[in-house]
CSV table of C-alpha atoms and ligand atoms in Angstrom, one decimal:
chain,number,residue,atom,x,y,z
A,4,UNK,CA,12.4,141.0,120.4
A,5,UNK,CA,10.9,140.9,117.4
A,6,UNK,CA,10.1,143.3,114.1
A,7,UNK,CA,6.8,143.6,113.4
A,8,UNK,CA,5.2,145.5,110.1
A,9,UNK,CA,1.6,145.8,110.2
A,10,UNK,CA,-0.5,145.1,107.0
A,11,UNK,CA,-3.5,145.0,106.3
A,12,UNK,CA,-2.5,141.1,106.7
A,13,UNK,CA,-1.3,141.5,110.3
A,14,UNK,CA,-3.4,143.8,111.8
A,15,UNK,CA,-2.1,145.7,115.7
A,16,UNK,CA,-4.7,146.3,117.9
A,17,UNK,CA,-5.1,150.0,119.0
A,18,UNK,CA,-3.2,148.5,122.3
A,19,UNK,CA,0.0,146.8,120.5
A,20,UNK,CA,1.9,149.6,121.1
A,21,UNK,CA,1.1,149.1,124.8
A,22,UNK,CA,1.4,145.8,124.9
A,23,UNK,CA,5.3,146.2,123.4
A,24,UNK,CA,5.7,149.1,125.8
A,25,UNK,CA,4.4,145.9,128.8
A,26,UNK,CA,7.7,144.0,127.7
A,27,UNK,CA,5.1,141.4,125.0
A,28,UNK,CA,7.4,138.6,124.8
A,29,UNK,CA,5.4,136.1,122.6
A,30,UNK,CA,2.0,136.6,120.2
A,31,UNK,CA,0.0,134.0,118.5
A,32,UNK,CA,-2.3,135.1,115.3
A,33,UNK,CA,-6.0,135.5,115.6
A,34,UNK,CA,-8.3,137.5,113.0
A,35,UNK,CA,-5.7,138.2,111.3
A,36,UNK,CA,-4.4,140.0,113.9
A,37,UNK,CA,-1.3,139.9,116.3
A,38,UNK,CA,-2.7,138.8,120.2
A,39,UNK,CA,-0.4,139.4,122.6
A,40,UNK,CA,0.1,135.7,124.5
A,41,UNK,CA,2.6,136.7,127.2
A,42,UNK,CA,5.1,139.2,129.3
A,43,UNK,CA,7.9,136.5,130.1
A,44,UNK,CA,6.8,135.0,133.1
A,45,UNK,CA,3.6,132.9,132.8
A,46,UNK,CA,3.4,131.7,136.4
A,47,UNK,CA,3.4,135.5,137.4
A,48,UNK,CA,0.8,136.2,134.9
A,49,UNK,CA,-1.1,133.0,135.9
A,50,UNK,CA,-1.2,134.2,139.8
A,51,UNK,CA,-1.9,137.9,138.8
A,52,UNK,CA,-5.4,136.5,137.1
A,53,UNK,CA,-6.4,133.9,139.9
A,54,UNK,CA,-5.3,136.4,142.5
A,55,UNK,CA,-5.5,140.1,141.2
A,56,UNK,CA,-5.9,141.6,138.3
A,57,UNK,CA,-4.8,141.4,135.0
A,58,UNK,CA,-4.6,143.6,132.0
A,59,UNK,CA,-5.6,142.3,128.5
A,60,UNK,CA,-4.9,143.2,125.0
A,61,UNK,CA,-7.5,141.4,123.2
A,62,UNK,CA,-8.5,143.7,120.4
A,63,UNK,CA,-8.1,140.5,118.3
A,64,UNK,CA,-11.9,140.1,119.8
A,65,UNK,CA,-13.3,141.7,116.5
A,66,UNK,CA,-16.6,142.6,116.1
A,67,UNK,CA,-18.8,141.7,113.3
A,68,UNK,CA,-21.7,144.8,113.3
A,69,UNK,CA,-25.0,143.9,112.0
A,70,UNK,CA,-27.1,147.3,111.0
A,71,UNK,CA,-30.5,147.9,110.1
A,72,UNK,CA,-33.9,146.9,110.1
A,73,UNK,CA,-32.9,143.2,109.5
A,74,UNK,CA,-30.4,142.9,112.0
A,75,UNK,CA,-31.9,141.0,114.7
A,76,UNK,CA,-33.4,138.3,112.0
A,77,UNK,CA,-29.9,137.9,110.7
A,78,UNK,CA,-29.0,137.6,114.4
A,79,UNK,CA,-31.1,134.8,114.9
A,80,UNK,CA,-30.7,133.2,111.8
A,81,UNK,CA,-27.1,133.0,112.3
A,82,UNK,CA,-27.5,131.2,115.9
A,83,UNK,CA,-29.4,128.2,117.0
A,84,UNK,CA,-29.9,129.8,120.1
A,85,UNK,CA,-32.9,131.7,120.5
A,86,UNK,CA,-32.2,135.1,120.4
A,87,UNK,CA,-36.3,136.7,121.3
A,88,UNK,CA,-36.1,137.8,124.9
A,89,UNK,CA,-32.1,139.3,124.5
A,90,UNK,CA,-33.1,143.2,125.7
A,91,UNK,CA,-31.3,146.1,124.3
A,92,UNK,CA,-27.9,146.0,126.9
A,93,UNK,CA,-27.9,142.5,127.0
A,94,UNK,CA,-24.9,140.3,125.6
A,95,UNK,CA,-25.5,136.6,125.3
A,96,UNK,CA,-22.9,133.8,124.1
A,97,UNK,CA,-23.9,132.2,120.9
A,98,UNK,CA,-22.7,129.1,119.1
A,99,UNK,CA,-22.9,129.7,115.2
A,100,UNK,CA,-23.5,126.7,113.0
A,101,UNK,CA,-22.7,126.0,109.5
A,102,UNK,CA,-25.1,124.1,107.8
A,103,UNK,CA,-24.1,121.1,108.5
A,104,UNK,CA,-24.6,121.9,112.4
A,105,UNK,CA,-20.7,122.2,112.9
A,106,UNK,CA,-19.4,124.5,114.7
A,107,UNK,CA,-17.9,127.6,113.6
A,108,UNK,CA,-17.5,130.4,115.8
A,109,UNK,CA,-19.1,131.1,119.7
A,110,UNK,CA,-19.4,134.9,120.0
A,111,UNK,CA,-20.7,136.8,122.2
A,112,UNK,CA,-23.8,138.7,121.1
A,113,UNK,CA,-24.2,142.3,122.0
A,114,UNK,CA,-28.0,144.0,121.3
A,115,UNK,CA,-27.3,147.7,120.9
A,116,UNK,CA,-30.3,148.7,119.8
A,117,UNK,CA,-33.1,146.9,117.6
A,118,UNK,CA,-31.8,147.4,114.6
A,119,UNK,CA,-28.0,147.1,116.2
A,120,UNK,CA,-26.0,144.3,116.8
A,121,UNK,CA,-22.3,142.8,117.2
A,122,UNK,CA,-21.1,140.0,117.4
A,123,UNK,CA,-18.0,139.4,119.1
A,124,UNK,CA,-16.1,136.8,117.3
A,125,UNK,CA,-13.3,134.1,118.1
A,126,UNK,CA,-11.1,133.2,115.6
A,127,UNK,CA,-12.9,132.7,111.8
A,128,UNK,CA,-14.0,135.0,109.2
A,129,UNK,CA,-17.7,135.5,109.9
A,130,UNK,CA,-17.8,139.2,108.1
A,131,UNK,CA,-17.5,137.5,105.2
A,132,UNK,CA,-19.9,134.7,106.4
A,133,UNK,CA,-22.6,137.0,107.9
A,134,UNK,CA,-22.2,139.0,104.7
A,135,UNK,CA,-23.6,136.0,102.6
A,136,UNK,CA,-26.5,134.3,104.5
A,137,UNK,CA,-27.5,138.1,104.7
A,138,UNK,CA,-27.6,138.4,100.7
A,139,UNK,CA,-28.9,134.7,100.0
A,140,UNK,CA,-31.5,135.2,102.4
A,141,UNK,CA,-32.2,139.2,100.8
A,142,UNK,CA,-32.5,140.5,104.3
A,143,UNK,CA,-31.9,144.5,104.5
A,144,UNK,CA,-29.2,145.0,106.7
A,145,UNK,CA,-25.8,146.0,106.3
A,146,UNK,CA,-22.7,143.6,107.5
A,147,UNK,CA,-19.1,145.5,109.0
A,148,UNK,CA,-16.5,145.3,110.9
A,149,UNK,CA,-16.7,148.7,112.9
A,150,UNK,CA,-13.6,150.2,114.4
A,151,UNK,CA,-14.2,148.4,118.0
A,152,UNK,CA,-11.1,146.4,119.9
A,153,UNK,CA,-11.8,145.1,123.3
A,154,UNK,CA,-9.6,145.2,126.4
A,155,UNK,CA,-10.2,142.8,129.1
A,156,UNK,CA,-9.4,143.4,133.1
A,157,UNK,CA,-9.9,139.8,134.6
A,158,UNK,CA,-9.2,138.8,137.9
A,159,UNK,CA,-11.1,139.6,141.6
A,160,UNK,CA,-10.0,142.6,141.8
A,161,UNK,CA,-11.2,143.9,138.5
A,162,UNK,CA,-14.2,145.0,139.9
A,163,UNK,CA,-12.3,147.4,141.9
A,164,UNK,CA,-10.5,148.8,139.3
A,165,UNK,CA,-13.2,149.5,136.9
A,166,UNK,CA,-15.2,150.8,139.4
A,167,UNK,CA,-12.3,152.9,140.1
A,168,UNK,CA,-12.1,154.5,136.7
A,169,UNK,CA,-16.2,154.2,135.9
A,170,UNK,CA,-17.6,154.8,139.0
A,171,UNK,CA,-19.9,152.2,141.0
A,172,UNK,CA,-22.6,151.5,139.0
A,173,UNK,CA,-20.0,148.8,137.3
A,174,UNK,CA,-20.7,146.7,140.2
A,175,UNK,CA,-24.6,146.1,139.1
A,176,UNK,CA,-23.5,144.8,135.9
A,177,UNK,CA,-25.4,141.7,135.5
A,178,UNK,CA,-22.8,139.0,133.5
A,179,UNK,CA,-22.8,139.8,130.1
A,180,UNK,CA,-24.6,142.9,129.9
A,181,UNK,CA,-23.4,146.2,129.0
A,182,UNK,CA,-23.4,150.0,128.6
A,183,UNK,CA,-22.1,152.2,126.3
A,184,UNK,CA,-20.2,155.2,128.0
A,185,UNK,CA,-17.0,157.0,128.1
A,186,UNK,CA,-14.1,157.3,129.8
A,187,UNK,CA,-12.5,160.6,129.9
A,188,UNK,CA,-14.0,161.0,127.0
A,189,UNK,CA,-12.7,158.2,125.1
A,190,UNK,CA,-16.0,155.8,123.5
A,191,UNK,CA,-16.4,152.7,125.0
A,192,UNK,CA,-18.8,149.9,125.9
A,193,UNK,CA,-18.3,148.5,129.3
A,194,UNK,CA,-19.3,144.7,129.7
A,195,UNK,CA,-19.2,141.9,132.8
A,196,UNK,CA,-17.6,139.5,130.5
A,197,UNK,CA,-13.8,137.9,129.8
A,198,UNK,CA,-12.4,134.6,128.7
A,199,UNK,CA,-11.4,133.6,131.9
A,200,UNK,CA,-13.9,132.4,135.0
A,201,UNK,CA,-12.2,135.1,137.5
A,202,UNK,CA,-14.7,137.4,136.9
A,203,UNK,CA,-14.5,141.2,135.5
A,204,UNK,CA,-15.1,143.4,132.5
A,205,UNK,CA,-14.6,144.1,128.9
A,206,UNK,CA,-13.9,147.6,127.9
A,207,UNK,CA,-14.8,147.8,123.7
A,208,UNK,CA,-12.9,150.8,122.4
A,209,UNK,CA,-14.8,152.5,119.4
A,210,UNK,CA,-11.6,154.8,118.6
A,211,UNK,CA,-8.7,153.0,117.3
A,212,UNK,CA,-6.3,156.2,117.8
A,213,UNK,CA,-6.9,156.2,121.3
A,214,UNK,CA,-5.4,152.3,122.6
A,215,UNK,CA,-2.6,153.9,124.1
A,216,UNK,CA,-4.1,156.5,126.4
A,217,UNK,CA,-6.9,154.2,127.5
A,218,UNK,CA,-4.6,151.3,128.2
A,219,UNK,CA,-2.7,153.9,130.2
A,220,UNK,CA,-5.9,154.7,132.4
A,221,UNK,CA,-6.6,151.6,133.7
A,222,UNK,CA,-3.1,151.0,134.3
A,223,UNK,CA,-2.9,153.7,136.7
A,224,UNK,CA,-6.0,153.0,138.1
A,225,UNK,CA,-5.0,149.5,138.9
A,226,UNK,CA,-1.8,150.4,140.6
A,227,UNK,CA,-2.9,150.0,144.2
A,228,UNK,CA,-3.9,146.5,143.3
A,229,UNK,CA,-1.2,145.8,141.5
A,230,UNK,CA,-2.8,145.1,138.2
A,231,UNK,CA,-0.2,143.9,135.5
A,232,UNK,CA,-0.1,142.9,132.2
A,233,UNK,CA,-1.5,139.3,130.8
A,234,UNK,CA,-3.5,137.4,128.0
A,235,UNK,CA,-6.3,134.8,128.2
A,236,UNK,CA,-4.5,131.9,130.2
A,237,UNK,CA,-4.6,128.7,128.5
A,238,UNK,CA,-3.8,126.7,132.3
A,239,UNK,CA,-7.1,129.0,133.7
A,240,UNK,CA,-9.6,128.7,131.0
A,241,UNK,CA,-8.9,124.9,130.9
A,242,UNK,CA,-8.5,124.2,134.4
A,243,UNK,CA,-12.6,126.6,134.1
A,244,UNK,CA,-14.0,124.6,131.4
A,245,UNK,CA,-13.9,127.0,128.5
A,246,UNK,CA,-13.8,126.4,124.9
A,247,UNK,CA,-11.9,127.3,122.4
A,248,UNK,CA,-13.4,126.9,119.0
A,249,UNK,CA,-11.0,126.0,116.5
A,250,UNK,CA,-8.5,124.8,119.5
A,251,UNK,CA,-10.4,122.3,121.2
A,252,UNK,CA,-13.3,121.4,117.7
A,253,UNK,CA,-12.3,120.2,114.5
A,254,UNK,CA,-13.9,120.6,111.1
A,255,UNK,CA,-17.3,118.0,112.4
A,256,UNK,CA,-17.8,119.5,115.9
A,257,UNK,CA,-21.0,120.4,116.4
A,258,UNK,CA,-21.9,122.1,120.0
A,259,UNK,CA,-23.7,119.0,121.5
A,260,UNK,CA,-20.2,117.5,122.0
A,261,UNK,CA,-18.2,120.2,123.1
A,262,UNK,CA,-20.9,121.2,126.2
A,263,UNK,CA,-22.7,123.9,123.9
A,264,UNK,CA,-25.7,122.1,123.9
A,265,UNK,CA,-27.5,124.3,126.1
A,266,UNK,CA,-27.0,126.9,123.5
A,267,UNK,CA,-29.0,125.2,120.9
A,268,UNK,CA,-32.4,125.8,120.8
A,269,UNK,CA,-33.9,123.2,118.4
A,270,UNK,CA,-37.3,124.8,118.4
A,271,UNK,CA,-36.2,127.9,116.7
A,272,UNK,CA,-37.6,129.0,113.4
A,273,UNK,CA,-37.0,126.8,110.2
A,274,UNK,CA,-34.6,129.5,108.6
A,275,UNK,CA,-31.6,129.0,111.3
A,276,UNK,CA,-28.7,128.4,109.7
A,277,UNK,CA,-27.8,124.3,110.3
A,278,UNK,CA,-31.1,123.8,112.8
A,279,UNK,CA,-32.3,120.7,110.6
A,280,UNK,CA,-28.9,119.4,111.3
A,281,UNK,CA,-28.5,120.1,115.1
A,282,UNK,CA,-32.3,118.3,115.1
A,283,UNK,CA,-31.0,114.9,113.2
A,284,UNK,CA,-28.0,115.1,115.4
A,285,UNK,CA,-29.7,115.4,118.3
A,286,UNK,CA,-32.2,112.6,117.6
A,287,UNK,CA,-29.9,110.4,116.5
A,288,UNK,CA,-27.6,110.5,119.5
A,289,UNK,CA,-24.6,112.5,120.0
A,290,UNK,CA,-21.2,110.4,118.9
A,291,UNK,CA,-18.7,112.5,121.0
A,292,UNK,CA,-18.3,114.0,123.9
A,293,UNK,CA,-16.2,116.4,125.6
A,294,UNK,CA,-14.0,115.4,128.9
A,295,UNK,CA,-11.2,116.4,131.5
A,296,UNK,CA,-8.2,115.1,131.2
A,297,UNK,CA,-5.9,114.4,134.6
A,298,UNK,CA,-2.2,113.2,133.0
A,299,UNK,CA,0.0,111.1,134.9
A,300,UNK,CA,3.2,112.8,136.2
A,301,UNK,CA,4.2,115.8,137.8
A,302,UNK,CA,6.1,117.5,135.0
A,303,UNK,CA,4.9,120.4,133.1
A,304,UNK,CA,4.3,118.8,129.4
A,305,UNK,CA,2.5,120.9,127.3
A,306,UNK,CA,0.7,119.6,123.8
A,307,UNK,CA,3.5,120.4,120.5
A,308,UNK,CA,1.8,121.2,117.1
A,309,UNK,CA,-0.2,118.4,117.0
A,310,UNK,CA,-3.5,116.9,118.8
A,311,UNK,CA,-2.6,113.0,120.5
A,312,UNK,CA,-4.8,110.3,119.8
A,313,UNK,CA,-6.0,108.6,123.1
A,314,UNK,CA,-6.4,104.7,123.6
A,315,UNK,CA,-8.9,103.1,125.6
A,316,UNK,CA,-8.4,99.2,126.0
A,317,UNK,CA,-6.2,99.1,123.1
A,318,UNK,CA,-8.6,101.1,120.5
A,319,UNK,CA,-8.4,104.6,119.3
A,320,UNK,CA,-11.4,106.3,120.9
A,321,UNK,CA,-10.3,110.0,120.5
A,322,UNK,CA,-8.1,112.8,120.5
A,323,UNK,CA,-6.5,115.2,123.2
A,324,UNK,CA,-7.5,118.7,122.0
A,325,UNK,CA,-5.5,120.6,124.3
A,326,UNK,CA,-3.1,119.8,127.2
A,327,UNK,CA,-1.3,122.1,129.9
A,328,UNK,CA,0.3,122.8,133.1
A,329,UNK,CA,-2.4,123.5,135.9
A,330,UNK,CA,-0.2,125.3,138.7
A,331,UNK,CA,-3.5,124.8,140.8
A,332,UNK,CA,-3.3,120.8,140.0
A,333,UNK,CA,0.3,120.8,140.0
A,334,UNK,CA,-0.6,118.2,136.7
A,335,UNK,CA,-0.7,118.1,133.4
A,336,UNK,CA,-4.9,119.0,132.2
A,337,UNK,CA,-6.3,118.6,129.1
A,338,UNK,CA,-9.8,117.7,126.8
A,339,UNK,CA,-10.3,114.7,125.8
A,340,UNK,CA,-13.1,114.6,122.3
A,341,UNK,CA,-13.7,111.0,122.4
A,342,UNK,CA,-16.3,108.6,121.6
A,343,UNK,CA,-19.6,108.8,124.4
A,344,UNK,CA,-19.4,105.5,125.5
A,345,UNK,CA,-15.7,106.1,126.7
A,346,UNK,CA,-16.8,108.1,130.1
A,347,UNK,CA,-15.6,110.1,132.8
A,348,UNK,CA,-13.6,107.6,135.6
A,349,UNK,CA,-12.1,105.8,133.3
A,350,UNK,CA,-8.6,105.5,132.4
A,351,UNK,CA,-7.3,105.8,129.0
A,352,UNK,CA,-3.7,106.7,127.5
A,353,UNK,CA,-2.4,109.3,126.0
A,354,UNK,CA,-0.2,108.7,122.8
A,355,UNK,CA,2.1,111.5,123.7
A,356,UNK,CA,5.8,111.7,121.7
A,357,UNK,CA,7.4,109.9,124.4
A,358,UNK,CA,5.3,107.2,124.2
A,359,UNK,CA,1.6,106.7,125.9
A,360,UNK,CA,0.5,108.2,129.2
A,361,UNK,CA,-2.2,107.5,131.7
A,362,UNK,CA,-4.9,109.7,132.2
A,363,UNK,CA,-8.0,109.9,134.0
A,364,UNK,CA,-11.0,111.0,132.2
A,365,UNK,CA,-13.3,113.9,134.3
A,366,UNK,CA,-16.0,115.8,134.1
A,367,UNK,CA,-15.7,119.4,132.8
A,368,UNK,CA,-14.7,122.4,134.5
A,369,UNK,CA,-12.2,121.4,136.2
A,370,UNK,CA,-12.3,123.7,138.9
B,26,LIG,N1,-15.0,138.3,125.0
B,26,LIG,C1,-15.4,139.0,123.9
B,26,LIG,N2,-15.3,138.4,122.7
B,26,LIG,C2,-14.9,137.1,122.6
B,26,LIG,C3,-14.5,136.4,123.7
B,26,LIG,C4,-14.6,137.0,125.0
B,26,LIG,N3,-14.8,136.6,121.4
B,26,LIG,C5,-14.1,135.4,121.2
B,26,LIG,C6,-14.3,134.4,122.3
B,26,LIG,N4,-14.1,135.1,123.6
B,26,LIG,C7,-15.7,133.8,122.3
B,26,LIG,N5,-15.8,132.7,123.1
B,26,LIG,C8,-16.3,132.7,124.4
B,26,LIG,C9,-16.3,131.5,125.1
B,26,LIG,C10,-16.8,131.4,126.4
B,26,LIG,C11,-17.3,132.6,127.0
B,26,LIG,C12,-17.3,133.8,126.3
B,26,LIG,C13,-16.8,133.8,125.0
B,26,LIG,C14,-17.9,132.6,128.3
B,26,LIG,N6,-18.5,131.5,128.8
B,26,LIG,C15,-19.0,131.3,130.1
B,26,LIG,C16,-19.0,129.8,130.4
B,26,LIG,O1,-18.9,129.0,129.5
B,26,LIG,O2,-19.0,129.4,131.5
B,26,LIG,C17,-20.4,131.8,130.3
B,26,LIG,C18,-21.4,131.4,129.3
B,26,LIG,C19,-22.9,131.5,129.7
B,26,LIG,O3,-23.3,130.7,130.5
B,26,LIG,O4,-23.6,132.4,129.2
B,26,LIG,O5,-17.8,133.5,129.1
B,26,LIG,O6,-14.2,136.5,126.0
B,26,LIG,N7,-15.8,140.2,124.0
């Protein structure tokens, strides 16, 4: 193992100390924060989520709180999506656009109250964004990052398990909504949500000293369906179809080519931030799109540091964003972001390290 010293450069989530405790063999960075990746034994973890239930420290989630009678215009001016019928309990998942119409984070959005928001980030540093549309635009609300770390229990039997600890009113949840409650009187917000498409819930922790003993609750709970320890899967949120902003975009993406079209809204108000772009983009025709990827060979072969361009009839047309081991495939998966006249049933190659591989182009999710 390894030393770590938090800073205020390399935040722990209120559930490191579990997550050491679980036997954390490897971390990746994330908000400027240490995510827990894995426990040593992937393919354990892997079955655990598509079969059970696993436990997830992803405090790394953070939340970006918008306060105050402005909130829900800087809401909606942050996100092409339209934002006008989300109710007070409802979470909904929203690109964010610079204004160039790339994209640059896909939280979730959670409504409070109607002057209350979060937003539940991926990886990029929307406080300080948030923070300055809100004073260019004078709006009176207040930008933060509250003390709130989510922990996620994916997997079938996730359901039982909250329900377990919550009681059965969990099992109404409608996906994406949410209630604020407690459990043994530690503050949380329970939500039908997670990064994986196994189904279950998001517990938001609004007491960073109390990680520990709420990681321990569910842990118990879970025992009798033999919840373990995990981390958003890379093999099940590709083989799923999710994306990873940041992973699978690059600095010109905007959401039409990554499947997040139908998260844009173009007839939102003139204000949004990047909607004149997302409308020129749109009616000029969308350049890229976003596909499976099936590899050739039987071999797990993940992708190194660096994306691989992909040939098509001896031309570049694109790169592979992201490329992994599906034990459900028994292949090698990936996304391709490539030009939208190269389309799905073809066969294109890879320009892997070892030279060029075959792949089959498919639509998205896999599974
Ligand atoms: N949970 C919470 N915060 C998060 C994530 C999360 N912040 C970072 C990151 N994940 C945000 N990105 C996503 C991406 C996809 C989904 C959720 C968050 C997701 N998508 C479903 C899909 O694409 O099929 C459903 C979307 C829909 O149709 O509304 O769940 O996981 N707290």
């Amino acid at each position: 193992m390894f030393n770590v010293f938090p800073t205020a450069r390399l935040r722990p989530s209120p559930f490191f100390a579990s997550a050491v405790a679980e036997g954390m063999t490897a971390a990746s960075i994330y908000n400027r924060m240490i995510m827990p990746t894995s426990y040593g034994d992937p393919e354990a973890e892997y079955w655990r989520l598509i079969n059970g239930v696993s436990q997830w420290d992803v405090g790394v989630e953070r939340q970006v709180q918008l306060k105050g009678p402005d909130a829900g215009r800087l809401a909606q001016i942050l996100s092409p999506r339209d934002l006008s019928e989300c109710q007070v309990g409802q979470g909904k998942y929203v690109p964010l656009c610079n204004h160039r119409g790339t994209i640059i984070n896909d939280p979730i959005l959670l409504k409070l109250a109607d002057d209350l928001y979060w937003l539940s980030i991926a990886d990029s540093d929307i406080w300080f964004w948030a923070g300055a549309i809100a004073a260019e635009r004078g709006l009176n609300v207040e930008v933060s990052e509250p003390d709130v770390s989510p922990m996620a229990l994916q997997g079938p039997k996730a359901e039982d398990v909250v329900a377990h600890v919550l009681g059965d009113w969990v099992r109404g949840l409608k996906y994406f909504w949410f209630r604020e409650t407690d459990v043994q009187g530690i503050p949380v917000a329970v939500q039908r949500s997670g990064w994986s498409k196994q189904g279950g819930f998001e517990i938001y922790l609004k007491d960073g000293t109390r990680g520990t003993e709420l990681w321990n609750i569910f842990k118990e709970a879970g025992q009798p369906w033999g919840i373990g320890p995990g981390a958003p899967a890379t093999a099940e949120r590709t083989e799923s179809g999710l994306v990873s902003v940041g992973g699978d975009t690059d600095d010109v993406t905007n959401p039409f080519e990554v499947r997040l079209g139908k998260y844009v809204d173009l007839d939102v108000s003139d204000d949004v931030v990047g909607i004149q772009s997302l409308r020129r983009i749109k009616a000029e025709g969308v350049k890229r799109h976003q596909l499976g990827l099936v590899l050739e060979g039987a071999k797990p072969a993940p992708l190194g540091f660096h994306r691989e361009n992909i040939h098509h009839r001896g031309r570049n047309v694109g790169m592979m964003t992201n490329c992994v081991w599906s034990p459900r495939m028994k292949a090698n998966i990936g996304y391709a972001l490539i030009r939208a006249d190269v389309t799905a049933g073809e066969t294109v190659q890879v320009q892997r390290n070892g030279g060029p591989v075959d792949a089959r182009l498919v639509p998205l999710p896999f599974l």
